[in-house]
PDB file of C-alpha atoms in Angstrom:
ATOM      1  CA  UNK V1205      -0.006   0.027  -0.002  1.00  0.00           C
ATOM      2  CA  UNK V1206       1.165   3.516  -0.739  1.00  0.00           C
ATOM      3  CA  UNK V1207       0.046   7.036   0.093  1.00  0.00           C
ATOM      4  CA  UNK V1208       1.336  10.457  -0.872  1.00  0.00           C
ATOM      5  CA  UNK V1209       0.805  13.148   1.679  1.00  0.00           C
ATOM      6  CA  UNK V1210       1.748  16.772   2.107  1.00  0.00           C
ATOM      7  CA  UNK V1211       2.997  17.601   5.631  1.00  0.00           C
ATOM      8  CA  UNK V1212       2.297  21.161   6.782  1.00  0.00           C
ATOM      9  CA  UNK V1213       3.494  23.178   9.721  1.00  0.00           C
ATOM     10  CA  UNK V1214       0.010  22.800  11.304  1.00  0.00           C
ATOM     11  CA  UNK V1215       0.477  19.042  11.213  1.00  0.00           C
ATOM     12  CA  UNK V1216       3.662  19.457  13.257  1.00  0.00           C
ATOM     13  CA  UNK V1217       1.828  21.595  15.819  1.00  0.00           C
ATOM     14  CA  UNK V1218      -0.991  19.059  16.112  1.00  0.00           C
ATOM     15  CA  UNK V1219       1.435  16.201  16.373  1.00  0.00           C
ATOM     16  CA  UNK V1220       3.132  17.870  19.275  1.00  0.00           C
ATOM     17  CA  UNK V1221      -0.105  18.590  21.015  1.00  0.00           C
ATOM     18  CA  UNK V1222      -1.225  14.976  20.466  1.00  0.00           C
ATOM     19  CA  UNK V1223       2.074  13.361  21.522  1.00  0.00           C
ATOM     20  CA  UNK V1224       3.496  15.498  24.298  1.00  0.00           C
ATOM     21  CA  UNK V1225       0.726  14.796  26.866  1.00  0.00           C
ATOM     22  CA  UNK V1226       1.294  11.042  26.253  1.00  0.00           C
ATOM     23  CA  UNK V1227       5.023  11.104  26.813  1.00  0.00           C
ATOM     24  CA  UNK V1228       6.278   9.961  30.183  1.00  0.00           C
ATOM     25  CA  UNK V1229       9.209  12.331  29.798  1.00  0.00           C
ATOM     26  CA  UNK V1230       6.791  15.312  29.812  1.00  0.00           C
ATOM     27  CA  UNK V1231       5.699  14.427  33.316  1.00  0.00           C
ATOM     28  CA  UNK V1232       9.242  13.610  34.460  1.00  0.00           C
ATOM     29  CA  UNK V1233      10.279  17.049  33.224  1.00  0.00           C
ATOM     30  CA  UNK V1234       7.359  18.689  35.003  1.00  0.00           C
ATOM     31  CA  UNK V1235       8.317  16.967  38.248  1.00  0.00           C
ATOM     32  CA  UNK V1236      11.970  18.059  37.922  1.00  0.00           C
ATOM     33  CA  UNK V1237      10.827  21.626  37.254  1.00  0.00           C
ATOM     34  CA  UNK V1238       8.500  21.492  40.335  1.00  0.00           C
ATOM     35  CA  UNK V1239      11.332  20.173  42.493  1.00  0.00           C
ATOM     36  CA  UNK V1240      13.557  22.958  41.180  1.00  0.00           C
ATOM     37  CA  UNK V1241      10.799  25.528  41.949  1.00  0.00           C
ATOM     38  CA  UNK V1242      10.483  24.093  45.436  1.00  0.00           C
ATOM     39  CA  UNK V1243      14.250  24.427  45.986  1.00  0.00           C
ATOM     40  CA  UNK V1244      14.136  28.059  44.798  1.00  0.00           C
ATOM     41  CA  UNK V1245      11.188  28.791  47.088  1.00  0.00           C
ATOM     42  CA  UNK V1246      13.036  27.247  50.030  1.00  0.00           C
ATOM     43  CA  UNK V1247      16.183  29.112  49.195  1.00  0.00           C
ATOM     44  CA  UNK V1248      14.407  32.428  48.930  1.00  0.00           C
ATOM     45  CA  UNK V1249      11.937  32.020  51.793  1.00  0.00           C
ATOM     46  CA  UNK V1250      13.433  29.463  54.004  1.00  0.00           C
ATOM     47  CA  UNK V1251      12.132  25.936  54.613  1.00  0.00           C
ATOM     48  CA  UNK V1252       8.346  25.944  55.261  1.00  0.00           C
ATOM     49  CA  UNK V1253       7.572  25.851  59.017  1.00  0.00           C
ATOM     50  CA  UNK V1254       3.762  25.938  59.021  1.00  0.00           C
ATOM     51  CA  UNK V1255       1.014  24.118  57.217  1.00  0.00           C
ATOM     52  CA  UNK V1256       0.074  27.263  55.386  1.00  0.00           C
ATOM     53  CA  UNK V1257       3.703  27.775  54.285  1.00  0.00           C
ATOM     54  CA  UNK V1258       3.868  24.130  53.129  1.00  0.00           C
ATOM     55  CA  UNK V1259       0.670  24.411  51.106  1.00  0.00           C
ATOM     56  CA  UNK V1260       1.940  27.710  49.576  1.00  0.00           C
ATOM     57  CA  UNK V1261       5.380  26.137  48.710  1.00  0.00           C
ATOM     58  CA  UNK V1262       3.792  22.985  47.214  1.00  0.00           C
ATOM     59  CA  UNK V1263       1.184  24.986  45.144  1.00  0.00           C
ATOM     60  CA  UNK V1264       3.938  27.399  44.005  1.00  0.00           C
ATOM     61  CA  UNK V1265       6.161  24.438  43.101  1.00  0.00           C
ATOM     62  CA  UNK V1266       3.403  22.701  41.177  1.00  0.00           C
ATOM     63  CA  UNK V1267       2.504  25.933  39.365  1.00  0.00           C
ATOM     64  CA  UNK V1268       6.265  26.384  38.550  1.00  0.00           C
ATOM     65  CA  UNK V1269       6.414  22.875  37.112  1.00  0.00           C
ATOM     66  CA  UNK V1270       3.308  23.381  34.982  1.00  0.00           C
ATOM     67  CA  UNK V1271       4.302  26.849  33.717  1.00  0.00           C
ATOM     68  CA  UNK V1272       7.862  25.605  32.999  1.00  0.00           C
ATOM     69  CA  UNK V1273       6.482  22.652  31.090  1.00  0.00           C
ATOM     70  CA  UNK V1274       4.158  24.853  29.032  1.00  0.00           C
ATOM     71  CA  UNK V1275       7.051  27.273  28.261  1.00  0.00           C
ATOM     72  CA  UNK V1276       9.078  24.205  27.147  1.00  0.00           C
ATOM     73  CA  UNK V1277       6.274  23.023  24.907  1.00  0.00           C
ATOM     74  CA  UNK V1278       5.919  26.418  23.274  1.00  0.00           C
ATOM     75  CA  UNK V1279       9.708  26.672  22.841  1.00  0.00           C
ATOM     76  CA  UNK V1280       9.791  23.180  21.366  1.00  0.00           C
ATOM     77  CA  UNK V1281       7.005  23.894  18.864  1.00  0.00           C
ATOM     78  CA  UNK V1282       8.541  27.245  17.820  1.00  0.00           C
ATOM     79  CA  UNK V1283      11.976  25.561  17.354  1.00  0.00           C
ATOM     80  CA  UNK V1284      10.456  22.741  15.319  1.00  0.00           C
ATOM     81  CA  UNK V1285       8.566  25.230  13.131  1.00  0.00           C
ATOM     82  CA  UNK V1286      11.700  27.361  12.542  1.00  0.00           C
ATOM     83  CA  UNK V1287      13.849  24.312  11.622  1.00  0.00           C
ATOM     84  CA  UNK V1288      11.296  22.541   9.448  1.00  0.00           C
ATOM     85  CA  UNK V1289      11.193  23.050   5.700  1.00  0.00           C
ATOM     86  CA  UNK V1290      10.578  21.185   2.472  1.00  0.00           C
ATOM     87  CA  UNK V1291      14.289  21.344   1.791  1.00  0.00           C
ATOM     88  CA  UNK V1292      15.170  19.191   4.753  1.00  0.00           C
ATOM     89  CA  UNK V1293      12.367  16.743   4.106  1.00  0.00           C
ATOM     90  CA  UNK V1294      10.230  17.532   7.154  1.00  0.00           C
ATOM     91  CA  UNK V1295       7.584  19.527   5.395  1.00  0.00           C
ATOM     92  CA  UNK V1296       6.079  18.918   1.942  1.00  0.00           C
ATOM     93  CA  UNK V1297       5.388  15.770  -0.076  1.00  0.00           C
ATOM     94  CA  UNK V1298       6.067  12.471   1.567  1.00  0.00           C
ATOM     95  CA  UNK V1299       5.471   9.165  -0.110  1.00  0.00           C
ATOM     96  CA  UNK V1300       4.884   6.325   2.336  1.00  0.00           C
ATOM     97  CA  UNK V1301       4.888   2.736   1.239  1.00  0.00           C
ATOM     98  CA  UNK V1302       3.945  -0.244   3.446  1.00  0.00           C
ATOM     99  CA  UNK V1303       5.803  -3.544   2.758  1.00  0.00           C
ATOM    100  CA  UNK V1304       6.558  -6.610   4.734  1.00  0.00           C
ATOM    101  CA  UNK V1305       9.954  -5.156   5.473  1.00  0.00           C
ATOM    102  CA  UNK V1306       8.741  -1.919   7.001  1.00  0.00           C
ATOM    103  CA  UNK V1307       7.625   1.657   6.338  1.00  0.00           C
ATOM    104  CA  UNK V1308       9.381   3.175   3.380  1.00  0.00           C
ATOM    105  CA  UNK V1309       9.466   7.007   3.287  1.00  0.00           C
ATOM    106  CA  UNK V1310      10.523   9.153   0.307  1.00  0.00           C
ATOM    107  CA  UNK V1311      10.831  12.923   0.268  1.00  0.00           C
ATOM    108  CA  UNK V1312      12.823  15.433  -1.826  1.00  0.00           C
ATOM    109  CA  UNK V1313      15.554  15.366   0.812  1.00  0.00           C
ATOM    110  CA  UNK V1314      15.769  11.742   1.804  1.00  0.00           C
ATOM    111  CA  UNK V1315      14.619   8.192   1.445  1.00  0.00           C
ATOM    112  CA  UNK V1316      14.513   5.520   4.067  1.00  0.00           C
ATOM    113  CA  UNK V1317      13.125   2.278   5.455  1.00  0.00           C
ATOM    114  CA  UNK V1318      12.015   1.927   9.041  1.00  0.00           C
ATOM    115  CA  UNK V1319      11.757  -1.778   9.763  1.00  0.00           C
ATOM    116  CA  UNK V1320       8.608  -2.805  11.620  1.00  0.00           C
ATOM    117  CA  UNK V1321      10.655  -4.300  14.430  1.00  0.00           C
ATOM    118  CA  UNK V1322      12.448  -0.978  14.911  1.00  0.00           C
ATOM    119  CA  UNK V1323       9.291   1.181  15.013  1.00  0.00           C
ATOM    120  CA  UNK V1324       8.353   1.845  18.632  1.00  0.00           C
ATOM    121  CA  UNK V1325       4.606   2.307  18.147  1.00  0.00           C
ATOM    122  CA  UNK V1326       1.886   2.690  15.422  1.00  0.00           C
ATOM    123  CA  UNK V1327      -1.396   4.299  16.399  1.00  0.00           C
ATOM    124  CA  UNK V1328      -4.279   6.388  15.139  1.00  0.00           C
ATOM    125  CA  UNK V1329      -4.675   9.669  16.973  1.00  0.00           C
ATOM    126  CA  UNK V1330      -7.400  12.013  15.888  1.00  0.00           C
ATOM    127  CA  UNK V1331      -6.983  12.714  12.122  1.00  0.00           C
ATOM    128  CA  UNK V1332      -3.504  11.155  12.055  1.00  0.00           C
ATOM    129  CA  UNK V1333      -1.759   7.835  11.759  1.00  0.00           C
ATOM    130  CA  UNK V1334       1.381   8.181  13.866  1.00  0.00           C
ATOM    131  CA  UNK V1335       4.484   6.030  13.515  1.00  0.00           C
ATOM    132  CA  UNK V1336       6.809   6.533  16.449  1.00  0.00           C
ATOM    133  CA  UNK V1337      10.310   5.585  15.293  1.00  0.00           C
ATOM    134  CA  UNK V1338      12.088   6.598  18.552  1.00  0.00           C
ATOM    135  CA  UNK V1339      11.537   8.878  21.521  1.00  0.00           C
ATOM    136  CA  UNK V1340      11.024  12.042  19.539  1.00  0.00           C
ATOM    137  CA  UNK V1341      11.126  10.872  15.858  1.00  0.00           C
ATOM    138  CA  UNK V1342       7.709  10.407  14.255  1.00  0.00           C
ATOM    139  CA  UNK V1343       6.223   9.920  10.792  1.00  0.00           C
ATOM    140  CA  UNK V1344       2.657  11.187  10.384  1.00  0.00           C
ATOM    141  CA  UNK V1345       0.033  10.442   7.822  1.00  0.00           C
ATOM    142  CA  UNK V1346      -2.952  12.814   7.908  1.00  0.00           C
ATOM    143  CA  UNK V1347      -6.386  11.440   7.068  1.00  0.00           C
ATOM    144  CA  UNK V1348      -6.729  14.150   4.406  1.00  0.00           C
ATOM    145  CA  UNK V1349      -4.166  12.240   2.312  1.00  0.00           C
ATOM    146  CA  UNK V1350      -6.862   9.727   1.405  1.00  0.00           C
ATOM    147  CA  UNK V1351      -9.933  10.019  -0.712  1.00  0.00           C
ATOM    148  CA  UNK V1352     -12.098   8.576   2.044  1.00  0.00           C
ATOM    149  CA  UNK V1353     -12.069   7.734   5.797  1.00  0.00           C
ATOM    150  CA  UNK V1354     -12.284   4.035   4.702  1.00  0.00           C
ATOM    151  CA  UNK V1355      -8.991   4.392   2.762  1.00  0.00           C
ATOM    152  CA  UNK V1356      -7.296   5.980   5.798  1.00  0.00           C
ATOM    153  CA  UNK V1357      -8.607   3.183   8.103  1.00  0.00           C
ATOM    154  CA  UNK V1358      -7.473   0.498   5.678  1.00  0.00           C
ATOM    155  CA  UNK V1359      -3.910   1.987   5.480  1.00  0.00           C
ATOM    156  CA  UNK V1360      -3.857   2.329   9.303  1.00  0.00           C
ATOM    157  CA  UNK V1361      -5.143  -1.252   9.771  1.00  0.00           C
ATOM    158  CA  UNK V1362      -2.469  -2.636   7.456  1.00  0.00           C
ATOM    159  CA  UNK V1363       0.243  -0.585   9.281  1.00  0.00           C
ATOM    160  CA  UNK V1364      -0.883  -1.768  12.666  1.00  0.00           C
ATOM    161  CA  UNK V1365      -1.058  -5.368  11.431  1.00  0.00           C
ATOM    162  CA  UNK V1366       2.510  -5.280  10.071  1.00  0.00           C
ATOM    163  CA  UNK V1367       3.778  -3.658  13.277  1.00  0.00           C
ATOM    164  CA  UNK V1368       1.949  -6.144  15.605  1.00  0.00           C
ATOM    165  CA  UNK V1369       3.276  -9.070  13.555  1.00  0.00           C
ATOM    166  CA  UNK V1370       6.835  -7.835  13.939  1.00  0.00           C
ATOM    167  CA  UNK V1371       6.408  -7.270  17.701  1.00  0.00           C
ATOM    168  CA  UNK V1372       4.701 -10.584  18.573  1.00  0.00           C
ATOM    169  CA  UNK V1373       6.574 -12.615  21.087  1.00  0.00           C
ATOM    170  CA  UNK V1374       7.314 -16.194  19.853  1.00  0.00           C
ATOM    171  CA  UNK V1375       5.300 -18.873  21.680  1.00  0.00           C
ATOM    172  CA  UNK V1376       7.127 -20.901  24.185  1.00  0.00           C
TER     173      UNK V1376
END
């Protein structure tokens, strides 16, 4: 099976908004930022001595972790948008071909094969089929690349079937 898609900057924004809340590292980063905020609060105000001070320090730390994470997400999205172009193969036309070997991608800048056993995850999320190659490397296929929802679902089902077959544990 093969599909030709045109990846736009809005697809990258949507991908980040779909993927980042699902990443464990997002929450680990938020926890680290909250702990850092707590350390700063303790350094500036002293270690909390009363229940009210503890609540204030914990709420402030949590707020610091959340705000820091949101700033990080915005920075990440802006960086991705600034570095993405048709010339480097991130935006523009992508031809994806499914085979028994893996997912073959072809752009103006590159061509490659991601073997099914090396793909971390394949899933449908909203209007996208997402192939997670590694922690932060993804291929996306928007539903709009197909003439119908049925075509999109057939491509997704074939992708997931190939991926599951490659990741099945041998019996015994």
